[in-house]
Amino acid sequence: MRLQNTGLRFAILGSGSRGNAALIECGRTALLLDCGFSARETAARLARHDRHHGKLSAILITHEHSDHCRGVASCARRFGVPVWMTAGTWSALKGQFDADTDIRLINPHEAFAIGDIEVQPFPVPHDAREPCQFSFSNGDTRFGFLTDIGSITTHVVDMLGDCDALVLECNHDARMLRDGPYPPSLKARIAGEHGHLENRVAAELLSRVMSPRLRYVAAAHLSETNNTPALAQAALARAMGCEPEWIDVAEQEEGLAFHHVSEAWV
Ligand SMILES: [Zn+2]
Ligand SMILES: [Zn+2]
């Protein structure tokens, strides 16, 4: 039998309010999670991670906000891949797609497989029509990805309690948002129950899902106006009981280099 790498790994192509996309790989499957950059920009960012857009298997969308799906219609057309999303997200986006785009609607309470990757969706409180976030598994190790969530629910805690690696939104620092330049209505939206996660709330979530399995944590979707990498790292490190440098930070331009959640060969 031919050796096949079933290791689970991911990289982040960019993270923040100017565009989000991540790449998750296992075996022969390469999944693009969100598509917040144009097709040309997505291809360039994939190339920076030594990947070619022709090798993508599918695109998976969390919700319809433009920082997560600005490029999805053009990427689906140019890369020739199916797009997976909830019915609510589809209802917000369908006008953008070519009629022959391969759309796969998902139930946000039901696990499904995309090639070699098991995907577990879960709904999140965020101001979109049917937003969900995901964990990914190769049947052995699990990786959780959570951004664009305004408050913690027990369901989210349950869904992330069994992860080997986690990417968590650390959108803003409460004091920086309060004292910052945004208009009051935008401050209220961001800090609201259906807005974005504050550093200390992300840290509280981390302390609730922590287990001996958890060996990697990265902060993502940081506001460039209302947060700093050092504040996000400090908050998550306090929850983990580790050095701040141990927490990785996904950046808007650079994203995050590949992390191997597992490196199994069978
Ligand atoms: Zn977002
Ligand atoms: Zn959003």
Short mmCIF file of C-alpha atoms and ligand atoms in Angstrom, two decimals:
data_model
loop_
_atom_site.label_atom_id
_atom_site.label_comp_id
_atom_site.label_asym_id
_atom_site.label_seq_id
_atom_site.Cartn_x
_atom_site.Cartn_y
_atom_site.Cartn_z
CA MET A 1 0.00 0.00 0.00
CA ARG A 2 1.20 3.47 -0.86
CA LEU A 3 2.18 5.72 2.04
CA GLN A 4 -0.28 8.56 2.55
CA ASN A 5 0.14 11.56 4.79
CA THR A 6 -3.04 12.04 6.83
CA GLY A 7 -1.54 14.73 9.02
CA LEU A 8 -3.78 17.70 9.75
CA ARG A 9 -2.28 21.16 9.23
CA PHE A 10 -3.40 24.70 8.63
CA ALA A 11 -2.08 28.10 7.62
CA ILE A 12 -3.75 31.52 7.74
CA LEU A 13 -3.58 33.64 4.57
CA GLY A 14 -4.73 36.80 6.35
CA SER A 15 -6.79 37.69 9.42
CA GLY A 16 -8.66 40.87 10.36
CA SER A 17 -11.35 43.27 9.20
CA ARG A 18 -9.62 43.79 5.80
CA GLY A 19 -9.89 40.14 4.82
CA ASN A 20 -9.87 36.59 6.19
CA ALA A 21 -8.87 33.26 4.69
CA ALA A 22 -7.25 30.10 6.05
CA LEU A 23 -6.04 26.90 4.43
CA ILE A 24 -6.67 23.53 6.08
CA GLU A 25 -5.04 20.42 4.66
CA CYS A 26 -5.28 16.71 5.31
CA GLY A 27 -4.27 13.93 2.92
CA ARG A 28 -5.19 15.08 -0.59
CA THR A 29 -7.74 17.62 0.63
CA ALA A 30 -7.04 21.36 0.72
CA LEU A 31 -9.87 23.44 2.11
CA LEU A 32 -10.08 27.22 1.98
CA LEU A 33 -11.89 28.53 5.06
CA ASP A 34 -13.44 31.88 4.12
CA CYS A 35 -12.51 33.91 1.10
CA GLY A 36 -12.07 37.56 2.05
CA PHE A 37 -9.58 38.38 -0.72
CA SER A 38 -9.96 38.66 -4.49
CA ALA A 39 -9.09 35.60 -6.61
CA ARG A 40 -5.78 37.19 -7.64
CA GLU A 41 -4.90 38.11 -4.04
CA THR A 42 -5.93 34.67 -2.76
CA ALA A 43 -3.71 32.97 -5.37
CA ALA A 44 -0.81 35.25 -4.38
CA ARG A 45 -1.27 34.54 -0.67
CA LEU A 46 -1.47 30.77 -1.36
CA ALA A 47 1.78 31.05 -3.33
CA ARG A 48 3.44 32.74 -0.34
CA HIS A 49 2.63 29.54 1.58
CA ASP A 50 4.02 27.41 -1.29
CA ARG A 51 0.57 26.34 -2.40
CA HIS A 52 -1.15 26.53 -5.81
CA HIS A 53 -4.81 27.52 -6.20
CA GLY A 54 -5.27 24.67 -8.69
CA LYS A 55 -4.89 22.19 -5.82
CA LEU A 56 -7.82 23.53 -3.77
CA SER A 57 -10.64 21.06 -3.06
CA ALA A 58 -13.37 23.35 -1.72
CA ILE A 59 -14.24 26.67 -0.10
CA LEU A 60 -16.09 26.78 3.23
CA ILE A 61 -17.74 30.05 4.30
CA THR A 62 -18.49 31.02 7.93
CA HIS A 63 -20.87 33.93 7.22
CA GLU A 64 -21.66 36.63 4.67
CA HIS A 65 -19.67 39.60 6.00
CA SER A 66 -17.46 40.93 3.23
CA ASP A 67 -14.19 40.42 5.13
CA HIS A 68 -14.97 36.68 4.88
CA CYS A 69 -16.44 36.34 1.40
CA ARG A 70 -15.44 39.31 -0.75
CA GLY A 71 -13.69 36.99 -3.22
CA VAL A 72 -15.78 33.83 -2.93
CA ALA A 73 -17.72 34.09 -6.21
CA SER A 74 -14.64 34.87 -8.29
CA CYS A 75 -12.54 32.22 -6.50
CA ALA A 76 -15.25 29.56 -7.05
CA ARG A 77 -15.33 30.45 -10.76
CA ARG A 78 -11.60 30.75 -11.31
CA PHE A 79 -10.50 27.80 -9.15
CA GLY A 80 -13.47 25.58 -10.17
CA VAL A 81 -14.30 24.37 -6.65
CA PRO A 82 -17.55 23.84 -4.72
CA VAL A 83 -18.59 26.30 -2.00
CA TRP A 84 -20.04 25.05 1.30
CA MET A 85 -22.16 27.27 3.59
CA THR A 86 -25.40 27.42 5.60
CA ALA A 87 -28.73 28.20 3.93
CA GLY A 88 -28.82 31.55 5.73
CA THR A 89 -25.41 32.55 4.42
CA TRP A 90 -26.42 31.39 0.93
CA SER A 91 -29.58 33.54 1.09
CA ALA A 92 -27.37 36.59 1.68
CA LEU A 93 -24.79 35.73 -0.99
CA LYS A 94 -26.62 33.95 -3.80
CA GLY A 95 -26.89 37.02 -6.03
CA GLN A 96 -23.09 37.07 -6.38
CA PHE A 97 -22.60 33.58 -7.81
CA ASP A 98 -22.70 32.29 -11.39
CA ALA A 99 -25.74 30.04 -11.96
CA ASP A 100 -23.55 26.95 -12.45
CA THR A 101 -21.51 27.35 -9.23
CA ASP A 102 -21.45 24.11 -7.22
CA ILE A 103 -23.08 25.14 -3.90
CA ARG A 104 -23.33 22.66 -0.99
CA LEU A 105 -25.68 23.71 1.82
CA ILE A 106 -24.77 22.53 5.32
CA ASN A 107 -26.72 21.96 8.52
CA PRO A 108 -24.79 23.90 11.20
CA HIS A 109 -25.55 21.18 13.78
CA GLU A 110 -24.37 18.24 11.68
CA ALA A 111 -20.80 17.05 11.03
CA PHE A 112 -19.84 16.36 7.42
CA ALA A 113 -16.76 15.39 5.43
CA ILE A 114 -14.94 17.35 2.74
CA GLY A 115 -12.53 14.81 1.25
CA ASP A 116 -10.20 13.64 4.04
CA ILE A 117 -11.29 16.35 6.51
CA GLU A 118 -14.10 15.87 9.02
CA VAL A 119 -15.84 19.19 9.62
CA GLN A 120 -17.91 19.92 12.72
CA PRO A 121 -19.90 23.15 12.37
CA PHE A 122 -21.52 25.01 15.25
CA PRO A 123 -23.71 28.15 15.30
CA VAL A 124 -22.33 31.31 16.91
CA PRO A 125 -23.91 34.57 18.13
CA HIS A 126 -22.83 37.12 15.52
CA ASP A 127 -24.79 39.71 13.51
CA ALA A 128 -25.18 37.69 10.32
CA ARG A 129 -28.04 35.52 8.98
CA GLU A 130 -26.82 32.04 9.95
CA PRO A 131 -23.17 32.30 11.03
CA CYS A 132 -21.24 29.25 12.11
CA GLN A 133 -17.69 28.35 12.98
CA PHE A 134 -15.93 25.00 12.76
CA SER A 135 -13.60 22.41 14.14
CA PHE A 136 -11.64 20.12 11.79
CA SER A 137 -10.40 16.59 12.39
CA ASN A 138 -8.59 13.76 10.66
CA GLY A 139 -10.29 11.30 13.01
CA ASP A 140 -7.37 11.50 15.41
CA THR A 141 -6.54 15.14 16.13
CA ARG A 142 -8.86 18.15 16.16
CA PHE A 143 -8.33 21.81 15.37
CA GLY A 144 -10.85 24.51 16.36
CA PHE A 145 -11.30 27.84 14.59
CA LEU A 146 -13.41 30.58 16.15
CA THR A 147 -13.73 34.19 15.03
CA ASP A 148 -16.64 36.61 14.61
CA ILE A 149 -18.49 35.76 17.81
CA GLY A 150 -19.98 38.33 20.18
CA SER A 151 -20.42 36.22 23.30
CA ILE A 152 -19.70 32.74 24.61
CA THR A 153 -22.41 30.07 24.62
CA THR A 154 -22.29 26.72 26.42
CA HIS A 155 -22.69 25.07 23.00
CA VAL A 156 -19.49 26.73 21.75
CA VAL A 157 -17.65 25.63 24.91
CA ASP A 158 -18.89 22.06 24.34
CA MET A 159 -17.79 22.13 20.69
CA LEU A 160 -14.23 23.30 21.44
CA GLY A 161 -13.52 21.24 24.56
CA ASP A 162 -11.63 18.50 22.76
CA CYS A 163 -9.11 20.32 20.57
CA ASP A 164 -5.37 19.79 20.04
CA ALA A 165 -5.00 23.26 18.51
CA LEU A 166 -7.13 26.39 18.65
CA VAL A 167 -7.37 29.66 16.73
CA LEU A 168 -9.39 32.15 18.78
CA GLU A 169 -10.67 35.61 17.96
CA CYS A 170 -9.10 38.34 20.09
CA ASN A 171 -10.77 41.26 18.37
CA HIS A 172 -10.33 44.13 20.77
CA ASP A 173 -9.19 45.34 24.14
CA ALA A 174 -12.17 46.79 26.03
CA ARG A 175 -10.32 49.94 27.12
CA MET A 176 -8.82 50.62 23.66
CA LEU A 177 -12.26 50.25 22.05
CA ARG A 178 -13.90 52.51 24.65
CA ASP A 179 -11.25 55.24 24.34
CA GLY A 180 -10.66 54.80 20.60
CA PRO A 181 -11.82 56.80 17.55
CA TYR A 182 -14.85 54.72 16.45
CA PRO A 183 -18.33 56.33 16.55
CA PRO A 184 -20.53 55.23 19.48
CA SER A 185 -22.82 53.11 17.28
CA LEU A 186 -19.89 51.10 15.90
CA LYS A 187 -18.38 50.68 19.39
CA ALA A 188 -21.73 49.33 20.59
CA ARG A 189 -21.96 46.90 17.64
CA ILE A 190 -18.46 45.53 18.17
CA ALA A 191 -18.83 45.16 21.94
CA GLY A 192 -22.38 43.77 21.67
CA GLU A 193 -23.59 40.21 22.22
CA HIS A 194 -23.55 39.62 18.45
CA GLY A 195 -20.34 41.52 17.73
CA HIS A 196 -16.73 40.51 18.28
CA LEU A 197 -14.77 38.88 21.08
CA GLU A 198 -12.84 41.00 23.57
CA ASN A 199 -9.42 39.79 24.75
CA ARG A 200 -10.55 38.95 28.29
CA VAL A 201 -13.65 37.13 27.06
CA ALA A 202 -11.46 35.12 24.66
CA ALA A 203 -9.23 34.29 27.63
CA GLU A 204 -12.25 33.20 29.68
CA LEU A 205 -13.36 30.95 26.82
CA LEU A 206 -9.85 29.50 26.58
CA SER A 207 -9.81 28.70 30.31
CA ARG A 208 -13.16 26.89 29.90
CA VAL A 209 -12.08 24.72 26.93
CA MET A 210 -8.53 24.00 28.06
CA SER A 211 -7.53 20.33 28.36
CA PRO A 212 -4.30 18.33 28.47
CA ARG A 213 -4.77 17.75 24.71
CA LEU A 214 -4.45 21.44 23.88
CA ARG A 215 -0.90 22.14 22.66
CA TYR A 216 -1.25 25.14 20.37
CA VAL A 217 -3.15 28.44 20.56
CA ALA A 218 -3.18 31.39 18.16
CA ALA A 219 -5.03 34.71 18.40
CA ALA A 220 -6.83 35.93 15.27
CA HIS A 221 -9.05 38.69 13.82
CA LEU A 222 -7.27 41.39 15.85
CA SER A 223 -8.48 44.94 15.32
CA GLU A 224 -5.67 47.14 14.03
CA THR A 225 -7.28 50.13 15.82
CA ASN A 226 -8.53 48.65 19.08
CA ASN A 227 -5.99 45.95 19.96
CA THR A 228 -2.32 45.03 19.88
CA PRO A 229 -0.71 41.60 19.45
CA ALA A 230 0.96 42.00 22.87
CA LEU A 231 -2.36 42.60 24.66
CA ALA A 232 -3.98 39.59 22.96
CA GLN A 233 -0.99 37.36 23.74
CA ALA A 234 -0.92 38.50 27.38
CA ALA A 235 -4.64 37.78 27.88
CA LEU A 236 -4.49 34.27 26.37
CA ALA A 237 -1.16 33.47 28.09
CA ARG A 238 -2.68 34.30 31.49
CA ALA A 239 -5.47 31.81 30.79
CA MET A 240 -3.02 29.13 29.58
CA GLY A 241 -0.44 29.76 32.32
CA CYS A 242 2.29 30.09 29.67
CA GLU A 243 4.71 32.69 28.33
CA PRO A 244 3.06 35.27 26.01
CA GLU A 245 5.49 34.32 23.19
CA TRP A 246 4.02 30.81 23.18
CA ILE A 247 0.75 32.25 21.80
CA ASP A 248 0.92 32.83 18.03
CA VAL A 249 -0.81 35.83 16.42
CA ALA A 250 -2.38 35.73 12.93
CA GLU A 251 -1.76 39.00 11.12
CA GLN A 252 -3.70 40.88 8.48
CA GLU A 253 -0.92 40.92 5.89
CA GLU A 254 1.31 38.01 6.86
CA GLY A 255 -1.34 35.63 8.15
CA LEU A 256 0.26 32.71 9.96
CA ALA A 257 2.72 30.06 8.76
CA PHE A 258 1.67 26.40 8.59
CA HIS A 259 1.09 24.67 11.90
CA HIS A 260 1.06 20.88 11.89
CA VAL A 261 -1.64 19.70 14.28
CA SER A 262 -0.50 16.13 13.64
CA GLU A 263 2.04 14.57 11.31
CA ALA A 264 0.72 11.02 11.06
CA TRP A 265 1.81 8.75 8.21
CA VAL A 266 -0.15 5.57 7.47
ZN ZN B 1 -14.85 39.19 10.38
ZN ZN B 2 -18.46 38.99 10.81
#
